[in-house]
Coordinates of C-alpha atoms and ligand atoms in Angstrom, one line a residue:
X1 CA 46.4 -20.1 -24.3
X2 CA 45.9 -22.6 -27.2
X3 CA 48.0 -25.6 -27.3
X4 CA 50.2 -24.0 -30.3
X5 CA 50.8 -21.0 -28.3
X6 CA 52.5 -23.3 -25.6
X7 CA 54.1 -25.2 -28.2
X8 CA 54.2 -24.2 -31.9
X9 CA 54.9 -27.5 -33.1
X10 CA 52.0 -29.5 -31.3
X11 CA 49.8 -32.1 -31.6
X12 CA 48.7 -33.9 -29.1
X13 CA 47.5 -33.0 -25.5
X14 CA 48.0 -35.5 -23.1
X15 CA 46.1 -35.8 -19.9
X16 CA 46.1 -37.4 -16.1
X17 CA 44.2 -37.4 -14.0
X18 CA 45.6 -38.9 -10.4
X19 CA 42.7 -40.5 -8.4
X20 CA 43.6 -39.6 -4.4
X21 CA 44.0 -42.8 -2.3
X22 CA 41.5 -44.3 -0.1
X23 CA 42.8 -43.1 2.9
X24 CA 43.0 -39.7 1.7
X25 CA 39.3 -40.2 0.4
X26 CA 38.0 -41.6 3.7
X27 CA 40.1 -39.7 6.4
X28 CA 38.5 -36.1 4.7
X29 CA 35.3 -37.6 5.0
X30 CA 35.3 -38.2 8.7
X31 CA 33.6 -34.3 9.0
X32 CA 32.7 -31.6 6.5
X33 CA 34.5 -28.9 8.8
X34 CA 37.9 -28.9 7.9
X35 CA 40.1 -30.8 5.8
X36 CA 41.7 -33.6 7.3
X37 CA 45.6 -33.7 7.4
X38 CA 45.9 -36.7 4.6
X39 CA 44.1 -33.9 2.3
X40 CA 46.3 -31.2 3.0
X41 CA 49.2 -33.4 2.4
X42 CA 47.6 -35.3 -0.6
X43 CA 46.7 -31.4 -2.3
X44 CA 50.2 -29.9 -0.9
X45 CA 53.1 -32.4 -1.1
X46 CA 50.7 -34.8 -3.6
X47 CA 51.0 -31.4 -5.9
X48 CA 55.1 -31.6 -5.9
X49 CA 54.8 -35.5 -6.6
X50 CA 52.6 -34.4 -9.7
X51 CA 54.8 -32.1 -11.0
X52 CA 57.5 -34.8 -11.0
X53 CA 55.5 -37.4 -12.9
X54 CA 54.9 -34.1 -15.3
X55 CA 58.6 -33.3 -15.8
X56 CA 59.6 -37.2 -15.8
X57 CA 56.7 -37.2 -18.9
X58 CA 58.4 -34.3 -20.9
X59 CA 61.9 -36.3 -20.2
X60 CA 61.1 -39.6 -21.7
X61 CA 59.0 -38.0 -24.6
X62 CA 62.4 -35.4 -25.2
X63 CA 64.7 -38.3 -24.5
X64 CA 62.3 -40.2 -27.6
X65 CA 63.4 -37.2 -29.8
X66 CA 60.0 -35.2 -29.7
X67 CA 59.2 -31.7 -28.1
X68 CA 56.9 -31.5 -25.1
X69 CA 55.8 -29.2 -22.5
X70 CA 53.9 -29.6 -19.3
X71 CA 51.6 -25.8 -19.2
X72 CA 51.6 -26.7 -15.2
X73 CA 55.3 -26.4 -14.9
X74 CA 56.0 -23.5 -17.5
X75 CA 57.0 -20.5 -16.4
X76 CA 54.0 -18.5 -18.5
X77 CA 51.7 -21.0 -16.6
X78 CA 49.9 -18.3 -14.6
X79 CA 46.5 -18.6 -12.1
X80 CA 44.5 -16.4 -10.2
X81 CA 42.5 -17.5 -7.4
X82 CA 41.0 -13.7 -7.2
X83 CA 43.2 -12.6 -4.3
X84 CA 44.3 -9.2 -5.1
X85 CA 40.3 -8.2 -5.7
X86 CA 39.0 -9.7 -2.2
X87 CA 38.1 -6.3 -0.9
X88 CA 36.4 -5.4 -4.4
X89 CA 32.8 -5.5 -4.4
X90 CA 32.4 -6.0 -7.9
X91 CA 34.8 -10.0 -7.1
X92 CA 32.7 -12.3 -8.9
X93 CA 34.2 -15.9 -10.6
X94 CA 35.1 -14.1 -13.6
X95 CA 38.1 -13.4 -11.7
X96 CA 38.8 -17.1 -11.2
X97 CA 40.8 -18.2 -14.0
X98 CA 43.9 -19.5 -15.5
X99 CA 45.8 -19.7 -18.9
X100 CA 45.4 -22.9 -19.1
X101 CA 42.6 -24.8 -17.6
X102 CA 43.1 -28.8 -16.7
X103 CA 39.7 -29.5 -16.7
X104 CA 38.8 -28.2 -20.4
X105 CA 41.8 -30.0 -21.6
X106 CA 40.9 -33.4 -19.8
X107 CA 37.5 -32.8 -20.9
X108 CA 38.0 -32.0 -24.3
X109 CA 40.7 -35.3 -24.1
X110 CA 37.5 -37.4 -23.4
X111 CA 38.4 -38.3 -19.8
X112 CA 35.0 -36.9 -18.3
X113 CA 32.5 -34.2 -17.5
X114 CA 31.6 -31.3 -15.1
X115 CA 29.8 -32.0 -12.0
X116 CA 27.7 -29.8 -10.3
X117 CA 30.5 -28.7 -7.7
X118 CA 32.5 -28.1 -11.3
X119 CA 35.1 -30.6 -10.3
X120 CA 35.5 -32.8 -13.4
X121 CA 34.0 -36.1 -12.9
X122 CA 35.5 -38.9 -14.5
X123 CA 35.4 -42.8 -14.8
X124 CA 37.8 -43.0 -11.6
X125 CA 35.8 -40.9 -10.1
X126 CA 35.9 -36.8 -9.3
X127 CA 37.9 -37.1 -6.1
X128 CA 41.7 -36.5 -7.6
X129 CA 44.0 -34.1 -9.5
X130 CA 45.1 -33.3 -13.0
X131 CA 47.9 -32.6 -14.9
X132 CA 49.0 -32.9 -18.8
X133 CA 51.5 -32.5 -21.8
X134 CA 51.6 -30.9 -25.0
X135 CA 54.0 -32.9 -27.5
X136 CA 54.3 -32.9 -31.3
X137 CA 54.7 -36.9 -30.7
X138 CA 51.2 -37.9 -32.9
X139 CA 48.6 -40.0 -30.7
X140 CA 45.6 -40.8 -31.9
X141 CA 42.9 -39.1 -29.8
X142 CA 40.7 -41.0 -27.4
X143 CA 37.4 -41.2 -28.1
X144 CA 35.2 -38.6 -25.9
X145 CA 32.0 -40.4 -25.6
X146 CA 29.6 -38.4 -24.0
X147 CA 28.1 -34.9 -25.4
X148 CA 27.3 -32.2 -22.6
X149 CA 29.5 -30.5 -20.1
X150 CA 27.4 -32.2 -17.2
X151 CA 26.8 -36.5 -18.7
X152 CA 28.4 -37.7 -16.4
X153 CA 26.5 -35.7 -13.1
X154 CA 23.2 -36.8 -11.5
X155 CA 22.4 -33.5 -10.1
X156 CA 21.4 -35.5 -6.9
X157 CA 22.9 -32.0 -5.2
X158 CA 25.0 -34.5 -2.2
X159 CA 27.9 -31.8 -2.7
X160 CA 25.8 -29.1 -2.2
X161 CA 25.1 -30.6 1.4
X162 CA 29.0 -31.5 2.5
X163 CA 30.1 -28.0 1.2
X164 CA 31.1 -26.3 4.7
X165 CA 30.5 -22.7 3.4
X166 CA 27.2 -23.7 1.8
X167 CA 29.2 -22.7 -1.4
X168 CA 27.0 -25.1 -4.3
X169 CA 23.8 -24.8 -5.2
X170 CA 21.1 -26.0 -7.7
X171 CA 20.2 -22.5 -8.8
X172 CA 23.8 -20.5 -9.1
X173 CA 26.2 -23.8 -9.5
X174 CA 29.3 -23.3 -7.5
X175 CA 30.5 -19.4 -6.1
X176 CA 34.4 -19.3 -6.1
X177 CA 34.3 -16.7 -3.7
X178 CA 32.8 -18.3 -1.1
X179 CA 35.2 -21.6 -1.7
X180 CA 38.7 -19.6 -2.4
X181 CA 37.9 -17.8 1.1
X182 CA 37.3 -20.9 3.2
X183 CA 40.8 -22.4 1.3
X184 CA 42.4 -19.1 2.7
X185 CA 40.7 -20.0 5.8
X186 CA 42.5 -23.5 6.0
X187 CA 46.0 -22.2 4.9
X188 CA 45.9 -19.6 8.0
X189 CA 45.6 -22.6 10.1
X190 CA 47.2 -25.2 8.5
X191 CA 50.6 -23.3 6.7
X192 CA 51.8 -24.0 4.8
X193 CA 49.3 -26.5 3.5
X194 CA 45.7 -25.7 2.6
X195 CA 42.6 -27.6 0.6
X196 CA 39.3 -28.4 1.4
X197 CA 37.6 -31.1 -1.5
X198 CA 34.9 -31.8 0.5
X199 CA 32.0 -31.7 -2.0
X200 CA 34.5 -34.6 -3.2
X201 CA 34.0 -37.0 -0.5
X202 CA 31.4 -39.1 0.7
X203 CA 29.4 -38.5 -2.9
X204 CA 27.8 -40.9 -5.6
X205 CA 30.6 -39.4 -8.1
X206 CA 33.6 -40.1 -5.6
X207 CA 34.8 -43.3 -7.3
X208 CA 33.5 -43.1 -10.6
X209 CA 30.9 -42.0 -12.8
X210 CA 27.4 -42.5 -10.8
X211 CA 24.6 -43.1 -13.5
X212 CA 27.1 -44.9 -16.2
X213 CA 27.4 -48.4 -16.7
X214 CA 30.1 -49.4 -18.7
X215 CA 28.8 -52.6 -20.6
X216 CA 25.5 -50.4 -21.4
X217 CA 26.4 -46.8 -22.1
X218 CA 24.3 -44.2 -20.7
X219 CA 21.1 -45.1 -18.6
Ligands
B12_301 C1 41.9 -21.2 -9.8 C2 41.5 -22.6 -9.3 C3 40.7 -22.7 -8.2 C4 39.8 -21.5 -7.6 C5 38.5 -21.5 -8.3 C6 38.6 -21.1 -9.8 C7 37.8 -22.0 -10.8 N1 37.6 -21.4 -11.9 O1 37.4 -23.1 -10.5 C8 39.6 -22.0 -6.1 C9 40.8 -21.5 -5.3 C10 38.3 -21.5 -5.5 C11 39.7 -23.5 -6.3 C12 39.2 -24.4 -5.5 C13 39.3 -25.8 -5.6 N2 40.1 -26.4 -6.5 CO1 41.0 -25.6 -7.9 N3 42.0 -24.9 -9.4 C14 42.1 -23.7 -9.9 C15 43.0 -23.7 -11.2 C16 44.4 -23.3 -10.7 C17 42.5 -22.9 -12.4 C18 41.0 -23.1 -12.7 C19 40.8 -22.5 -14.1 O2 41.6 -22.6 -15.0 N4 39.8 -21.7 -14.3 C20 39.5 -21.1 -15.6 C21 38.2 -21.5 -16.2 C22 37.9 -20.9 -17.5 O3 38.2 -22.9 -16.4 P1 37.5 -23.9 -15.4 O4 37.3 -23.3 -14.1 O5 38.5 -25.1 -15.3 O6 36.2 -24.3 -16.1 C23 34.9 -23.8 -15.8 C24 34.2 -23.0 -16.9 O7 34.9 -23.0 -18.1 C25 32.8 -23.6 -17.1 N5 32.2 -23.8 -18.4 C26 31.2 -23.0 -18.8 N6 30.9 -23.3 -20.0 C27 31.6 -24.3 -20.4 C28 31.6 -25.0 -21.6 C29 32.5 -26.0 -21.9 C30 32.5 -26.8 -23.2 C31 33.4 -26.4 -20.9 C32 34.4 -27.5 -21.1 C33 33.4 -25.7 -19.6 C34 32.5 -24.6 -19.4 O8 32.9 -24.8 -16.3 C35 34.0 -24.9 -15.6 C36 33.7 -25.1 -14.1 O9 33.4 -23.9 -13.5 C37 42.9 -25.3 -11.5 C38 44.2 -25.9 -12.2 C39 44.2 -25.6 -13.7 N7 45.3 -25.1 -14.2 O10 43.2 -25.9 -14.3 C40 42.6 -25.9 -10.2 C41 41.6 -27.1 -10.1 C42 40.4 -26.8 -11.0 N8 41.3 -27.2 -8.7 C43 41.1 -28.4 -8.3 C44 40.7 -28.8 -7.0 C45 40.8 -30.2 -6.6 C46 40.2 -27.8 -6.1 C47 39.6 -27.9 -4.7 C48 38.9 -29.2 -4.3 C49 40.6 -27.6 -3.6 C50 41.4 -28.6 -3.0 N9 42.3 -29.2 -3.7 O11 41.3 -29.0 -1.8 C51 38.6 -26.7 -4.6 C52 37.2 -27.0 -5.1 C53 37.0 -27.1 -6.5 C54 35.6 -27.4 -7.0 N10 34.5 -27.5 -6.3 O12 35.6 -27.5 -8.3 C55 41.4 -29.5 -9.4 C56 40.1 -30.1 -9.9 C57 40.1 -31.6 -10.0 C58 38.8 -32.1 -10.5 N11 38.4 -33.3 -10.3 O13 38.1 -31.4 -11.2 C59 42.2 -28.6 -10.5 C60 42.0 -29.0 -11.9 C61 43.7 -28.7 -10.1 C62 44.4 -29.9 -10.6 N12 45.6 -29.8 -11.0 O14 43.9 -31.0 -10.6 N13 40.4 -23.8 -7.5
SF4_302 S1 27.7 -35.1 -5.7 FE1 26.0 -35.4 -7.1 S2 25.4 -33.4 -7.9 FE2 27.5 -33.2 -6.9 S3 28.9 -33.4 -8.7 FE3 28.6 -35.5 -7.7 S4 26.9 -36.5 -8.9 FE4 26.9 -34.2 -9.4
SF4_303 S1 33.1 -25.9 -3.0 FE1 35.0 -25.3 -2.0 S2 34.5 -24.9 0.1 FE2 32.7 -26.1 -0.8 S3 33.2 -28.2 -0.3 FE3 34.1 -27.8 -2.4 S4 36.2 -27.3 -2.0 FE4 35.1 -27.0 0.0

């Protein structure tokens, strides 16, 4: 859904991106077998925080006398991790989607770029979570300085080697399959919290953009 569909009056997309803490960061990098408790809390009650900060966002913008949604929060906000196809042969990451993705959004926004792992890499780093607004308030857009989907990624394949389900690779990118099974795998054994985000910790791109200097541009 385009952002006039959400809301026929808008304007401007705003996005966030929340960088996880250190701890989080450093307790999920201890092994790259299962997701360390400060994960599953940082993706599961971290997630409810978000949607807070999102519905504080729409307040003050509606308390300012503009009209703002948050697509995350909505009610048509719908996602599909590919669950009711798992015994389907033909389950392939088509069937990974949503109508409203945060990383097109915050890419198109100018916040950053795709990594190999398809986590969106950006100048805090690709270890975090997004969220955003549509508003008719009028904001001038940030300036997106790179050009391709992958700028800001080295390719130096360090994800491919953390992923536990050997999910990444150079030649096929990331298979959701293979990921969204080993998250089901973590939510039978840690209910009701789940997550994994390994290929997001203990890598060049965890705290910010690997190859980018910011007083030089791209090298
Ligand atoms: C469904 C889903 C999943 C599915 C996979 C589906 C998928 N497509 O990735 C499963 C369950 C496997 C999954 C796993 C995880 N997820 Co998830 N997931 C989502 C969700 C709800 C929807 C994704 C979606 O919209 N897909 C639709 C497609 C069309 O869009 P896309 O996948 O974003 O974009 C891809 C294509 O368009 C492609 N592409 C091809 N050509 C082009 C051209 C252009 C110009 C562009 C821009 C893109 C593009 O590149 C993209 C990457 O594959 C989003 C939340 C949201 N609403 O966005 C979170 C989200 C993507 N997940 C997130 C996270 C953190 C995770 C996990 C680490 C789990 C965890 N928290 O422990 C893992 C691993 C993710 C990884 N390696 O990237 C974060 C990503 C943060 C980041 N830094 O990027 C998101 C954005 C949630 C959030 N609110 O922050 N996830
Ligand atoms: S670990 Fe390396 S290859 Fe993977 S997304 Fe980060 S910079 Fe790219
Ligand atoms: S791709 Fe999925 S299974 Fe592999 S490390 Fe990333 S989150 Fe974990």
């Amino acid at each position: 859904m385009l952002p006039e569909l959400w809301l026929p009056e808008a304007k401007t997309v705003i996005s966030v991106f929340l960088p996880y803490t250190k701890e989080i960061k450093e307790a999920n990098a201890v092994d790259m077998k299962f997701p360390a408790n400060e994960w599953l809390h940082g993706r599961f009650e971290g997630q409810k925080i978000i949607d807070r900060l999102s519905s504080n966002i729409v307040r003050v913008l509606q308390n300012s006398g503009y009209k703002a949604i948050s697509p995350s929060i909505d009610k048509r906000f719908k996602a599909s991790v590919g669950t009711w196809l798992k015994t389907d042969k033909k389950l392939n990451n088509s069937y990974y989607y949503s109508n409203w993705s945060e990383r097109h959004v915050a890419y198109a926004a100018g916040l950053g770029t795709f990594g190999l792992s398809k986590g969106l890499l950006t100048e805090k780093g690709i270890t975090g979570r997004f969220t955003s607004i549509i508003t008719n308030y009028n904001h001038e857009p940030t300036k997106r300085i790179y050009n391709g989907i992958y700028d800001y990624c080295t390719m130096c394949g360090r994800c491919i080697k953390n992923c536990p389900v050997n999910a990444i690779s150079f030649e096929h990118g990331k298979d959701h399959t293979k990921c969204s099974k080993f998250i089901d795998y973590t939510a039978k054994k840690s209910n009701p919290r789940y997550g994994c985000g390994k290929c997001q910790v203990d890598v060049p791109c965890e705290n910010g953009i690997p190859h980018y200097k910011k007083t030089e541009g791209l090298i």
